[in-house]
Structures are given as C-alpha cells and as structure tokens.
mmCIF file of C-alpha atoms in Angstrom:
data_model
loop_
_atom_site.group_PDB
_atom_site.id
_atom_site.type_symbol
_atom_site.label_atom_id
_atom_site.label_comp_id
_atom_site.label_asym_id
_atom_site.label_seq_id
_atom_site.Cartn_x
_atom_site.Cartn_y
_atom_site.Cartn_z
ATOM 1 C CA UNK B 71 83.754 304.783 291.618
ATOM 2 C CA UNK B 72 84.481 303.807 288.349
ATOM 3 C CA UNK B 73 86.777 306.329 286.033
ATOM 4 C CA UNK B 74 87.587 306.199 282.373
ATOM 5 C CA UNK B 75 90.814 308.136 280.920
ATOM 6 C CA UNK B 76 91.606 308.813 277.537
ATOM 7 C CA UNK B 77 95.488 309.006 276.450
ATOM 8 C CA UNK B 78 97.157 309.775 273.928
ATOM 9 C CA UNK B 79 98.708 312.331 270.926
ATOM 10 C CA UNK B 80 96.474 315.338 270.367
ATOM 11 C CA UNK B 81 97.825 315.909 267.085
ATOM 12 C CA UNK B 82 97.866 313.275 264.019
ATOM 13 C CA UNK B 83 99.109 313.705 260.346
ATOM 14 C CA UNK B 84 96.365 313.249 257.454
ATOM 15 C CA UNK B 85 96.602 309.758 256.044
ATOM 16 C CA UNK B 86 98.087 308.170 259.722
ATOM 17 C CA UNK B 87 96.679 306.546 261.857
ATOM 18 C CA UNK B 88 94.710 307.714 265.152
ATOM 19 C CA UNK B 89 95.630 305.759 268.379
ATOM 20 C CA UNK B 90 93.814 306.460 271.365
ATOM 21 C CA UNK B 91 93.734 304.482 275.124
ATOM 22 C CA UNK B 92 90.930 304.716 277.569
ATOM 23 C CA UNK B 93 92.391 303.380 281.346
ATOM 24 C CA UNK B 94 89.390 302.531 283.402
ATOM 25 C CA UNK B 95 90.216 302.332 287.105
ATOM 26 C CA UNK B 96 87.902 301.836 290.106
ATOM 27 C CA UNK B 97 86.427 298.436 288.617
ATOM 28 C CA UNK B 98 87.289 295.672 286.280
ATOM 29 C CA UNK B 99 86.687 295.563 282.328
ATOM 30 C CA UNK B 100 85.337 292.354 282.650
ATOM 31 C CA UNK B 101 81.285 292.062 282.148
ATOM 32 C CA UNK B 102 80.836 295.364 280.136
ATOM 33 C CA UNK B 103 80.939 296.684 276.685
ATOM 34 C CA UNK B 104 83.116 299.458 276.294
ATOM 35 C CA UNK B 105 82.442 302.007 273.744
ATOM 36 C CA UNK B 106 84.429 304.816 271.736
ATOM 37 C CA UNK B 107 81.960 308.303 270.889
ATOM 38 C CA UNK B 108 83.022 311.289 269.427
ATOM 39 C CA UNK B 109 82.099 315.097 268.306
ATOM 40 C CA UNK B 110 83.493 317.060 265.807
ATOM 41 C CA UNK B 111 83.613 320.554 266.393
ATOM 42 C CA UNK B 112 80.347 322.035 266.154
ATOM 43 C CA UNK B 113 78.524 318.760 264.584
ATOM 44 C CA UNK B 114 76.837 316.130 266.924
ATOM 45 C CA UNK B 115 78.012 312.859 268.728
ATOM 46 C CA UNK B 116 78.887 309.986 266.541
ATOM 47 C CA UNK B 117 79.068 306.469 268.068
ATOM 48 C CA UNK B 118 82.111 305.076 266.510
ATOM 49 C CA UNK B 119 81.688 301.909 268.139
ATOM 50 C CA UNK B 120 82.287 299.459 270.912
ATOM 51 C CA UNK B 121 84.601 295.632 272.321
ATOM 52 C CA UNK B 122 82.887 293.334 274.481
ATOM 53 C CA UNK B 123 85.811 292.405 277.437
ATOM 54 C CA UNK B 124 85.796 288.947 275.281
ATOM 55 C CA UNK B 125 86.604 290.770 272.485
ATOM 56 C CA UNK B 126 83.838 291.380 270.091
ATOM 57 C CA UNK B 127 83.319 294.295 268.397
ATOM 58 C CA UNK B 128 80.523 296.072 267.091
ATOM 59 C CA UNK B 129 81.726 299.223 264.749
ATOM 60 C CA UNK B 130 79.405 302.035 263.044
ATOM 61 C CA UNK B 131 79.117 301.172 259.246
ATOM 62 C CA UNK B 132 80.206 304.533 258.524
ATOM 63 C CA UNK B 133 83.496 303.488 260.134
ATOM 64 C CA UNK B 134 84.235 300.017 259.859
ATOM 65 C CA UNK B 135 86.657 300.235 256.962
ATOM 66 C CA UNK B 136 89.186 302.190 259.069
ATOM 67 C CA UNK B 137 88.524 301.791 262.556
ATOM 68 C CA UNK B 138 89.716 298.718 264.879
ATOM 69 C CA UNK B 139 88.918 298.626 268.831
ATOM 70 C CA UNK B 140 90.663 296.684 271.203
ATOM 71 C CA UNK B 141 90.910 295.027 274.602
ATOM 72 C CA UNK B 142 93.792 294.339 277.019
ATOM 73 C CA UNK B 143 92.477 293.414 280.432
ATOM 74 C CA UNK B 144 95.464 292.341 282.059
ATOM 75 C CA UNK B 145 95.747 296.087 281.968
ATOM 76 C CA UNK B 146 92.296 297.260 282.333
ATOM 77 C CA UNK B 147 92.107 298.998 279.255
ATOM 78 C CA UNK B 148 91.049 299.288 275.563
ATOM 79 C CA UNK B 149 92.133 300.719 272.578
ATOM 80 C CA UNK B 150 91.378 302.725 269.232
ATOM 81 C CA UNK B 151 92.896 303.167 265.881
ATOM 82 C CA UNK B 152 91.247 304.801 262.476
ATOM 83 C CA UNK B 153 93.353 304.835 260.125
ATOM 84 C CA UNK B 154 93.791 307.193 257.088
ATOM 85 C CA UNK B 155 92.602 310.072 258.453
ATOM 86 C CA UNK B 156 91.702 313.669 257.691
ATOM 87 C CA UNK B 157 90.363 316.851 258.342
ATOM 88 C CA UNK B 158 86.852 315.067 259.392
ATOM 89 C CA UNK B 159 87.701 312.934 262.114
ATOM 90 C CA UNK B 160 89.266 316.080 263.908
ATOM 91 C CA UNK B 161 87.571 315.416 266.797
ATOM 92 C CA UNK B 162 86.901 315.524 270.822
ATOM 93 C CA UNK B 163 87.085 311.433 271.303
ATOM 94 C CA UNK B 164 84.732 309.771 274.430
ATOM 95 C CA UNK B 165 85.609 306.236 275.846
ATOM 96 C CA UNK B 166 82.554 305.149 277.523
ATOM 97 C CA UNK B 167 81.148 301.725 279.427
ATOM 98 C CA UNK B 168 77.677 300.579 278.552
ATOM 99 C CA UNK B 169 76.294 298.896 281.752
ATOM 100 C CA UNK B 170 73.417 296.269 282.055
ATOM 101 C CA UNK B 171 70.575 298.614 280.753
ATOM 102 C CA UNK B 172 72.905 299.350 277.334
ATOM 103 C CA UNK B 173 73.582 302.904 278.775
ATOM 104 C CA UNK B 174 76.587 304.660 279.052
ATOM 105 C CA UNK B 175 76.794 304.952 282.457
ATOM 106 C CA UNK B 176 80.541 305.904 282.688
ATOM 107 C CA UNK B 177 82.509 308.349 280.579
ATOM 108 C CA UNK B 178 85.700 310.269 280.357
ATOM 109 C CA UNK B 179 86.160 313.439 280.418
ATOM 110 C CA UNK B 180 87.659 313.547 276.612
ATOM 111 C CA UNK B 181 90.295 313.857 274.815
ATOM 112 C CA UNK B 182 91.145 316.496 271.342
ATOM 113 C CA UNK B 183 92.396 314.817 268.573
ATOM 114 C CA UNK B 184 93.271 317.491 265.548
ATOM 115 C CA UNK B 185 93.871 315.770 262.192
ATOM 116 C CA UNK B 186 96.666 318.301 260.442
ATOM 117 C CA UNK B 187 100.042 318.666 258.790
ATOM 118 C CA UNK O 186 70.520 304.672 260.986
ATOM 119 C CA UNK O 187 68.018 306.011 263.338
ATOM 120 C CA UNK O 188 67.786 309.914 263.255
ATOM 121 C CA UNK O 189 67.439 311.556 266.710
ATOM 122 C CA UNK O 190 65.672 315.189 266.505
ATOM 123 C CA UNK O 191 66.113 317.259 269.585
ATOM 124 C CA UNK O 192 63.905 321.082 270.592
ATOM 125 C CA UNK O 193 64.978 323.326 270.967
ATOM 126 C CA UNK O 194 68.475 323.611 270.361
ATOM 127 C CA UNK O 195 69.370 325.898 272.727
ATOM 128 C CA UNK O 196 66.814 327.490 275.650
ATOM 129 C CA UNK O 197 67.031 330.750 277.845
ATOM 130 C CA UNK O 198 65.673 329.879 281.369
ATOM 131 C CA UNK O 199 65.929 331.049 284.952
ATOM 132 C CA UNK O 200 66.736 329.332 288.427
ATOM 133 C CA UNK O 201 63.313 327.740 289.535
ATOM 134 C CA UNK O 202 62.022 327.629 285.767
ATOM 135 C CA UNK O 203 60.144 324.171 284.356
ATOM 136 C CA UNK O 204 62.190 323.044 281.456
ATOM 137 C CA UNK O 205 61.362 320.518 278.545
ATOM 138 C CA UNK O 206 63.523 319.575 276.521
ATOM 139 C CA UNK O 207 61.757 317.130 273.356
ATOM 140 C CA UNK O 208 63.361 314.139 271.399
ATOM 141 C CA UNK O 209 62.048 312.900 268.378
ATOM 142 C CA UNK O 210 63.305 309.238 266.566
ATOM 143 C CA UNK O 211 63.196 308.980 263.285
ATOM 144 C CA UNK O 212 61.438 305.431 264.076
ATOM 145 C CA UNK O 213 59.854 303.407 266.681
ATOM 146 C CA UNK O 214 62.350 302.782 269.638
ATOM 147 C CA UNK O 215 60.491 301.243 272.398
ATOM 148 C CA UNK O 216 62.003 302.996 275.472
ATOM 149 C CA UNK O 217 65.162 302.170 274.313
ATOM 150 C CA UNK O 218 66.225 305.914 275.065
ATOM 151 C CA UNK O 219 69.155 307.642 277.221
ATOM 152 C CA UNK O 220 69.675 311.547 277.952
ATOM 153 C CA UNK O 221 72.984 312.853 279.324
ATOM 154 C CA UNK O 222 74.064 316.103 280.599
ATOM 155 C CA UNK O 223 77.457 317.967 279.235
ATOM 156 C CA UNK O 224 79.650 320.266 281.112
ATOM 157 C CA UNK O 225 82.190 321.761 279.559
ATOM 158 C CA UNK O 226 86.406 319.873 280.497
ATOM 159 C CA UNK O 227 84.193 317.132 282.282
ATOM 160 C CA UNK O 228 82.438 313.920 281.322
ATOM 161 C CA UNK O 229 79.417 313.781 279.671
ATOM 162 C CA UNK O 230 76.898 312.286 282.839
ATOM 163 C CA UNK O 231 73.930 310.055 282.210
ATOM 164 C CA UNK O 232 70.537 311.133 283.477
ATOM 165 C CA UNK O 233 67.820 308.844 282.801
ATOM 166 C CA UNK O 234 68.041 305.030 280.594
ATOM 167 C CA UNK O 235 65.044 303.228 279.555
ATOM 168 C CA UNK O 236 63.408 306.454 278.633
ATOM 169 C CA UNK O 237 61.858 307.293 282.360
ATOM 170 C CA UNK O 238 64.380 305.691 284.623
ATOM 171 C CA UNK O 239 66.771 307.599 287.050
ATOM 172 C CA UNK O 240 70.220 307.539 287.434
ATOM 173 C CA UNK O 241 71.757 306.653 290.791
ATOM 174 C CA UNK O 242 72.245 309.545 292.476
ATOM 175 C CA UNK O 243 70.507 311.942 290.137
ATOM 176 C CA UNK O 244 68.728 314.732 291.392
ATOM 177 C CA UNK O 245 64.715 313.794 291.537
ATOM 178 C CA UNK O 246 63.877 317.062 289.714
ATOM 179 C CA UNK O 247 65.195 314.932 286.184
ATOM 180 C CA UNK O 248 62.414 313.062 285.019
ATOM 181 C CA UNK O 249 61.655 311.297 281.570
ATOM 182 C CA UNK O 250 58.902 310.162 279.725
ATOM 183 C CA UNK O 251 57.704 309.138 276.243
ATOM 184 C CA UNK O 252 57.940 305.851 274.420
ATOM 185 C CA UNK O 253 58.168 305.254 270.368
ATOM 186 C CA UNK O 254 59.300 307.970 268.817
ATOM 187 C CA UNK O 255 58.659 310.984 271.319
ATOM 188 C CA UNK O 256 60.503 311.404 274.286
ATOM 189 C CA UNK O 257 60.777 314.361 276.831
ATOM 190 C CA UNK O 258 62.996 315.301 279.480
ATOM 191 C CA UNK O 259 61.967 317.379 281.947
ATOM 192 C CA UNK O 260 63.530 319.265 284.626
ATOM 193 C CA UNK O 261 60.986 320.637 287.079
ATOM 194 C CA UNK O 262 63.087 323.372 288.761
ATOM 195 C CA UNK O 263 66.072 324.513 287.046
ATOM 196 C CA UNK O 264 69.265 324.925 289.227
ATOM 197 C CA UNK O 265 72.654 326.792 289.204
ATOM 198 C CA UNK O 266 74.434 323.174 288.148
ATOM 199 C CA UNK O 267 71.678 322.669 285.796
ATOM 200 C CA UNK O 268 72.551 324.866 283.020
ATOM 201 C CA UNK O 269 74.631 322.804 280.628
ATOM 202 C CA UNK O 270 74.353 320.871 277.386
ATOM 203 C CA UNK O 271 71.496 318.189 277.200
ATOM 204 C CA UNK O 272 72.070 314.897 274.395
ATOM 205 C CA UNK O 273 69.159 312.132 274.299
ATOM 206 C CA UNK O 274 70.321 308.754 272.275
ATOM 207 C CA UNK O 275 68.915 305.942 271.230
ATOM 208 C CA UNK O 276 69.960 302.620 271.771
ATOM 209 C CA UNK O 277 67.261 300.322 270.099
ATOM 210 C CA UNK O 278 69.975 299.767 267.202
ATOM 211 C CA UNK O 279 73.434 300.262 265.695
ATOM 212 C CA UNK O 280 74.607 301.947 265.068
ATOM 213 C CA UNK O 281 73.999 304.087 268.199
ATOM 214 C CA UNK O 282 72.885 307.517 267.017
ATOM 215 C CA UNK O 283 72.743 310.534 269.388
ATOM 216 C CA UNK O 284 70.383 313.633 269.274
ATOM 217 C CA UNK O 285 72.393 317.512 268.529
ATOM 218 C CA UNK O 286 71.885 318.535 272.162
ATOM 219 C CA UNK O 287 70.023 321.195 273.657
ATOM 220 C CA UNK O 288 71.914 324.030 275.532
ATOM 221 C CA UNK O 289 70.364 325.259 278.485
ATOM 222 C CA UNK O 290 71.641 328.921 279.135
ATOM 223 C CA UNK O 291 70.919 331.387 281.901
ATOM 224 C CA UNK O 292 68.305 333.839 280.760
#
C-alpha cells in the first residue's frame, strides 16, 4: 500500500520561504507524477502543482513565480518551496501521486503550514 | 482556468438516504472528472476518475455519471462512514482546478 507523508515546519515567517517534504513509502517514485494541493482555511483546494520522477514540472500560473518542486528518488521523495510568503498561503498543504488515469489516487494526510511573525 | 461549481454546499441526510451531489465546469471537460471524499486528520480518498469509474476497493453504492460540463455523484444509500466532505476536480487542463466541496452531515 502506497503512503505519502508530509514533513516539515508548521510555522514560517512572512517574506521566507516555505519548505515542505512528502516521503512516499510502499512503492517507488518512479513512473508517476507527483503533485503538491492545498486549502486555505475556509477557501477551496488549489493545485499548486506537480514533478514528473524525471523531473519535469508543471506549476499553476498563479504560482509559478515563487514556487519550485522537486525530486530526489534515491530517497523516494519530493520537495516544495514558495518563497516570499504571507498571510495567503497559510495553508493545510497535500502531496499527492497522479496514477495512469491522471487521478490522484494517493494522498497524505496533510500537513498546517501558518505564515506569521 | 476551468471553474468547478459544486450543489449543494453542504446537505442534511440520514443513514439509508439517496444522495446527489452535482458538479458543474465552467467548460467542456470530456470525462476528464475525479471526486474524492474528506475526513477530517486523514487523507483526502479518491472515489471515482474518468467521471463514472470506481475506485479499487470503493464501496459499489458510489457511482458517477455525467460528461461535458455536468457531472453527478451519487451515493445510493448513505452510511455511518459516509458522512464527510465531498470535492469533484477536473483534470482536462492546468492548471488542475477543484470544486468547494459538499459536506454531507447527519440530519
């Protein structure tokens, strides 16, 4: 069974930058697209974006300035930064896998980031 | 981006109660269309892909339809485990957009 698990600080300064790991265990990163999601409190899901295990990216437009995903699978894991953040990207942050059909079939469970002084 | 519209946002139903929940896109998607179930502390799970296909291991009582821009997801007999928060997305394009979810309570 594969499991994703997000790490990292739950508490960032405005203006730093955001650095999150997902772990995935139970399968390899190899073959999938791996994909970052999150939700503000009380506002919707936002796709933020996503690394091939080759290491292309796709990132939302909304994001691309700040945000950079990447891969290590000698460790079975990816990563996220955003930089420069603030108040708005408070947020519960998703890693994800999309599988063959483009779902996302695996998720974890979530982690809180809080954007504050 | 493509703009996912979700009814209701939240819905009061009881064990054994049909329960539709509707997704609208803002254009033409194909079937290109995923719902997932949220539970509070846990990870969000996915339901159906492809619009009308069923997760491994999902309980037969999930079913989805609709194609375009319409899209329902239907849970024929609503169970204890069932009451949680509902998302439908759309992955025709990127960026990936998501609907606002529907809560299913306990009336």
């Amino acid at each position: 069974q594969v499991q994703l698990q997000e790490s990292g600080p739950g508490l960032v300064k405005p203006s730093e930058t955001l650095s999150l790991s997902c772990t995935v265990s139970g399968g390899t990163i190899s073959s999938y697209y791996w994909s970052w999601i999150r939700q503000p409190p009380g506002k919707g899901l936002e796709w933020i974006g996503y690394i091939y295990y080759s290491g292309s990216t796709n990132y939302n437009p909304s994001l691309k300035s700040r945000v950079t995903i990447s891969v290590d699978t000698s460790k079975n894991q990816f990563s996220l930064k955003l930089s420069s953040v603030t108040a708005a990207d408070t947020a519960v942050y998703y890693c994800a896998r999309e599988n063959t059909a483009l779902a996302l079939d695996y998720w974890g469970q979530g982690t809180l980031v809080t954007v504050s002084s | 981006d493509i703009q996912m519209t979700q009814s209701p946002s939240t819905l009061s139903a009881s064990v054994g109660d049909r329960v539709t929940i509707t997704c609208r896109a803002s254009q033409s998607i194909g079937t290109w269309l995923a719902w997932y179930q949220r539970k509070p502390g846990k990870a969000p799970k996915l339901l159906i892909y492809q619009a009308s296909t069923l997760e491994s291991g999902v309980p037969s009582r999930f079913s989805g339809s609709g194609s375009g821009t319409e899209f329902t997801l239907t849970i024929s007999s609503l169970q204890p485990d069932d009451f949680a928060t509902y998302y439908c997305q759309q992955y025709n394009n990127y960026p990936r957009t998501f609907g606002q979810g529907t809560k299913v309570e306990i009336k």
